[in-house]
Coordinates of C-alpha atoms in Angstrom, one line a residue:
X22 CA -1.8 37.4 -57.7
X23 CA 1.9 37.8 -58.5
X24 CA 3.0 41.4 -59.3
X25 CA 6.1 42.5 -61.3
X26 CA 6.8 45.7 -63.2
X27 CA 7.3 46.6 -66.9
X28 CA 8.9 49.8 -68.2
X29 CA 8.3 51.6 -71.5
X30 CA 9.6 54.9 -72.9
X31 CA 7.6 57.6 -74.7
X32 CA 9.6 59.9 -77.0
X33 CA 8.3 63.2 -78.4
X34 CA 9.8 65.6 -81.0
X35 CA 8.4 69.1 -81.5
X36 CA 10.0 72.0 -83.5
X37 CA 13.4 70.4 -83.4
X38 CA 13.3 69.7 -79.6
X39 CA 13.1 66.1 -78.3
X40 CA 12.1 64.7 -75.0
X41 CA 11.7 61.2 -73.6
X42 CA 9.9 59.9 -70.5
X43 CA 10.2 56.4 -69.1
X44 CA 7.2 54.9 -67.3
X45 CA 7.1 51.9 -65.0
X46 CA 3.8 50.1 -64.5
X47 CA 2.8 47.1 -62.4
X48 CA 2.2 43.8 -64.2
X49 CA -0.2 41.5 -62.4
X50 CA 0.2 37.7 -63.2
X51 CA -2.2 35.1 -62.0
X52 CA -0.8 32.1 -60.1
X53 CA -0.2 29.0 -62.2
X54 CA -2.2 26.7 -59.9
X55 CA -4.0 26.5 -56.6
X56 CA -0.8 25.4 -54.8
X57 CA 1.0 28.5 -56.0
X58 CA -2.0 30.6 -54.9
X59 CA -2.0 29.0 -51.4
X60 CA 1.7 29.6 -51.0
X61 CA 1.3 33.3 -51.7
X62 CA -1.9 33.5 -49.7
X63 CA -1.7 31.2 -46.6
X64 CA -5.1 30.3 -45.2
X65 CA -7.0 31.0 -48.5
X66 CA -10.3 29.2 -48.4
X67 CA -11.5 26.5 -50.9
X68 CA -13.4 28.0 -53.8
X69 CA -13.1 29.3 -57.4
X70 CA -9.9 31.2 -58.4
X71 CA -8.6 32.7 -61.7
X72 CA -5.4 30.9 -62.6
X73 CA -2.9 31.0 -65.5
X74 CA -1.3 27.6 -65.9
X75 CA 1.4 28.6 -68.3
X76 CA 2.2 31.8 -66.4
X77 CA 2.5 33.8 -69.6
X78 CA -0.4 36.1 -69.1
X79 CA -4.2 36.1 -69.7
X80 CA -4.2 33.9 -72.8
X81 CA -5.3 30.7 -71.0
X82 CA -6.2 32.2 -67.6
X83 CA -9.6 30.8 -66.5
X84 CA -11.5 29.9 -63.4
X85 CA -10.5 26.8 -61.4
X86 CA -11.9 25.2 -58.3
X87 CA -9.3 24.8 -55.5
X88 CA -9.4 22.5 -52.5
X89 CA -7.3 24.4 -50.0
X90 CA -7.7 22.0 -47.0
X91 CA -7.4 18.3 -48.0
X92 CA -4.0 16.8 -47.0
X93 CA -2.2 20.1 -47.1
X94 CA -4.4 21.8 -49.7
X95 CA -3.5 23.6 -52.9
X96 CA -5.3 21.1 -55.1
X97 CA -6.5 22.2 -58.6
X98 CA -9.5 20.3 -60.0
X99 CA -8.9 19.3 -63.6
X100 CA -11.6 16.6 -64.1
X101 CA -15.3 16.7 -62.9
X102 CA -17.2 13.7 -64.3
X103 CA -20.9 13.1 -63.5
X104 CA -22.9 10.1 -64.5
X105 CA -25.8 12.3 -65.9
X106 CA -23.7 14.0 -68.5
X107 CA -20.1 12.8 -68.7
X108 CA -17.3 14.1 -70.9
X109 CA -16.2 11.3 -73.3
X110 CA -13.0 13.0 -74.4
X111 CA -10.5 13.0 -71.5
X112 CA -8.3 15.5 -73.5
X113 CA -10.7 18.4 -73.1
X114 CA -14.4 19.0 -73.1
X115 CA -17.5 20.2 -71.3
X116 CA -20.8 18.5 -71.0
X117 CA -23.3 20.1 -68.6
X118 CA -21.6 20.1 -65.2
X119 CA -18.9 17.7 -66.3
X120 CA -15.5 18.8 -67.7
X121 CA -12.1 17.5 -68.4
X122 CA -9.3 20.0 -69.0
X123 CA -6.9 19.7 -72.0
X124 CA -3.2 19.4 -71.4
X125 CA -2.6 23.1 -72.0
X126 CA -5.1 24.0 -69.2
X127 CA -3.5 21.8 -66.6
X128 CA -1.2 23.6 -64.1
X129 CA 2.4 22.3 -63.6
X130 CA 2.4 19.7 -60.9
X131 CA 4.1 16.8 -59.3
X132 CA 1.2 15.2 -57.5
X133 CA -2.3 13.9 -58.5
X134 CA -5.3 13.1 -56.3
X135 CA -8.5 11.2 -57.0
X136 CA -11.6 12.4 -55.2
X137 CA -15.3 13.1 -55.2
X138 CA -17.0 16.5 -55.6
X139 CA -15.0 19.1 -53.8
X140 CA -12.9 16.6 -51.7
X141 CA -9.6 16.2 -53.6
X142 CA -8.1 13.3 -51.6
X143 CA -11.3 11.3 -50.9
X144 CA -9.5 8.2 -52.3
X145 CA -5.8 9.1 -52.1
X146 CA -3.0 11.2 -53.6
X147 CA 0.2 10.3 -55.3
X148 CA 3.5 11.5 -56.6
X149 CA 2.3 11.2 -60.2
X150 CA 2.1 13.5 -63.2
X151 CA -1.4 13.3 -64.7
X152 CA -1.8 12.8 -68.5
X153 CA -4.9 13.1 -70.6
X154 CA -4.0 10.3 -72.9
X155 CA -3.7 6.5 -72.6
X156 CA -2.2 5.2 -69.3
X157 CA -0.7 1.7 -69.3
X158 CA -0.9 -0.1 -66.0
X159 CA 1.3 1.8 -63.6
X160 CA 2.1 1.2 -60.0
X161 CA 1.7 4.3 -57.8
X162 CA 2.0 4.8 -54.0
X163 CA -0.9 6.4 -52.1
X164 CA 0.2 8.6 -49.2
X165 CA -3.2 8.6 -47.5
X166 CA -3.7 4.8 -47.4
X167 CA 0.1 4.2 -47.2
X168 CA -0.1 1.5 -49.9
X169 CA 0.3 0.9 -53.6
X170 CA -2.3 1.2 -56.3
X171 CA -2.5 0.5 -60.1
X172 CA -3.7 3.2 -62.4
X173 CA -4.8 2.6 -66.0
X174 CA -6.7 4.2 -68.9
X175 CA -7.1 2.2 -72.1
X176 CA -8.9 3.0 -75.3
X177 CA -8.8 -0.4 -77.1
X178 CA -9.3 -3.0 -74.4
X179 CA -10.4 -3.3 -70.7
X180 CA -9.6 -5.0 -67.5
X181 CA -12.1 -7.2 -65.8
X182 CA -13.9 -5.5 -62.9
X183 CA -11.8 -2.3 -63.5
X184 CA -8.9 -4.1 -61.8
X185 CA -5.5 -3.9 -63.7
X186 CA -4.5 -7.1 -61.9
X187 CA -7.2 -9.1 -63.6
X188 CA -7.7 -10.3 -67.1
X189 CA -7.0 -7.9 -69.9
X190 CA -9.8 -8.3 -72.5
X191 CA -8.9 -7.5 -76.1
X192 CA -12.3 -5.7 -76.7
X193 CA -14.3 -2.9 -75.2
X194 CA -16.7 -5.0 -73.3
X195 CA -19.7 -7.3 -74.1
X196 CA -22.2 -6.7 -71.3
X197 CA -24.6 -5.4 -70.4
X198 CA -25.9 -5.7 -74.0
X199 CA -26.7 -2.0 -74.3
X200 CA -23.1 -1.1 -73.5
X201 CA -21.4 -3.7 -75.6
X202 CA -18.2 -2.2 -77.1
X203 CA -18.4 1.0 -75.0
X204 CA -16.3 0.3 -71.9
X205 CA -13.0 1.6 -73.4
X206 CA -11.8 5.0 -72.4
X207 CA -12.3 4.2 -68.7
X208 CA -10.0 5.6 -65.9
X209 CA -9.4 3.3 -63.0
X210 CA -7.3 3.3 -59.8
X211 CA -7.4 0.2 -57.6
X212 CA -5.3 -1.0 -54.7
X213 CA -2.9 -3.8 -55.4
X214 CA -3.4 -7.3 -54.0
X215 CA -7.1 -7.6 -54.7
X216 CA -10.1 -6.2 -56.4
X217 CA -11.2 -3.3 -54.3
X218 CA -13.3 -1.2 -56.7
X219 CA -11.6 2.0 -55.4
X220 CA -12.2 4.5 -58.1
X221 CA -13.3 4.0 -61.7
X222 CA -15.3 6.0 -64.3
X223 CA -16.5 4.8 -67.7
X224 CA -17.7 7.9 -69.6
X225 CA -18.8 6.1 -72.8
X226 CA -21.4 3.7 -71.2
X227 CA -25.0 4.1 -72.3
X228 CA -26.4 2.8 -69.0
X229 CA -26.1 5.7 -66.7
X230 CA -25.4 3.7 -63.6
X231 CA -22.4 2.0 -65.3
X232 CA -20.6 5.2 -65.8
X233 CA -19.6 5.8 -62.2
X234 CA -18.4 2.2 -62.0
X235 CA -16.5 2.2 -58.6
X236 CA -16.0 4.5 -55.7
X237 CA -15.0 2.7 -52.5
X238 CA -16.8 -0.3 -53.8
X239 CA -19.1 -1.0 -56.8
X240 CA -21.4 1.8 -57.7
X241 CA -23.2 0.2 -60.7
X242 CA -26.5 -0.6 -58.9
X243 CA -27.7 3.0 -58.6
X244 CA -27.5 6.4 -60.2
X245 CA -25.1 8.7 -58.4
X246 CA -25.3 12.4 -58.0
X247 CA -21.6 12.7 -56.9
X248 CA -18.9 13.7 -59.3
X249 CA -15.7 11.7 -59.9
X250 CA -12.9 14.2 -59.7
X251 CA -9.2 14.4 -60.5
X252 CA -6.9 17.0 -59.0
X253 CA -3.2 18.2 -59.3
X254 CA -0.7 20.2 -57.3

């Protein structure tokens, strides 16, 4: 917690006599993110913390999960997507154990990481400012793997095999039949120079196993209990 002070004066008038007293009280502000908390509290463990991303007081203060160890720590989890009950609106929502935070709830940051469960940098982390909206194919550099990736999130078309280097289809998918037209709204990150199936999640799919599409390889053959997670610091 960050502490400052605020002063206020109380004036009283009685039978023509006036008096005024000034009081100074501590004002406690919550950190804006896990990184700010870790800077103020070195060695803080991973876990749930109350944060205030806009720094203006308790209006949007809420509980966030912090990874305080992975690649320097200080990571704030902003997306937690499970196959069993995904959030289809990346711009804010909760569904069972899944959630995606709206822009106003995301702490100020310069880096983004893509992970699994409580491991922020399971895939990699990047100098990249996360957005909740559409993401056209963008090249980003991963510090963990020391190589480049493409990131993309589209709402009206899809890439073959969740690879932004492959064919861009002008539809939302045709197979499997139960999922025809439901592949849009995916989020994918894939290393450049091939189709690696690094990290991809398709929240709108009907077939449960197709939602967690890729995580260090294809994950469409079985139902997964892990959560696809996004983090910032």
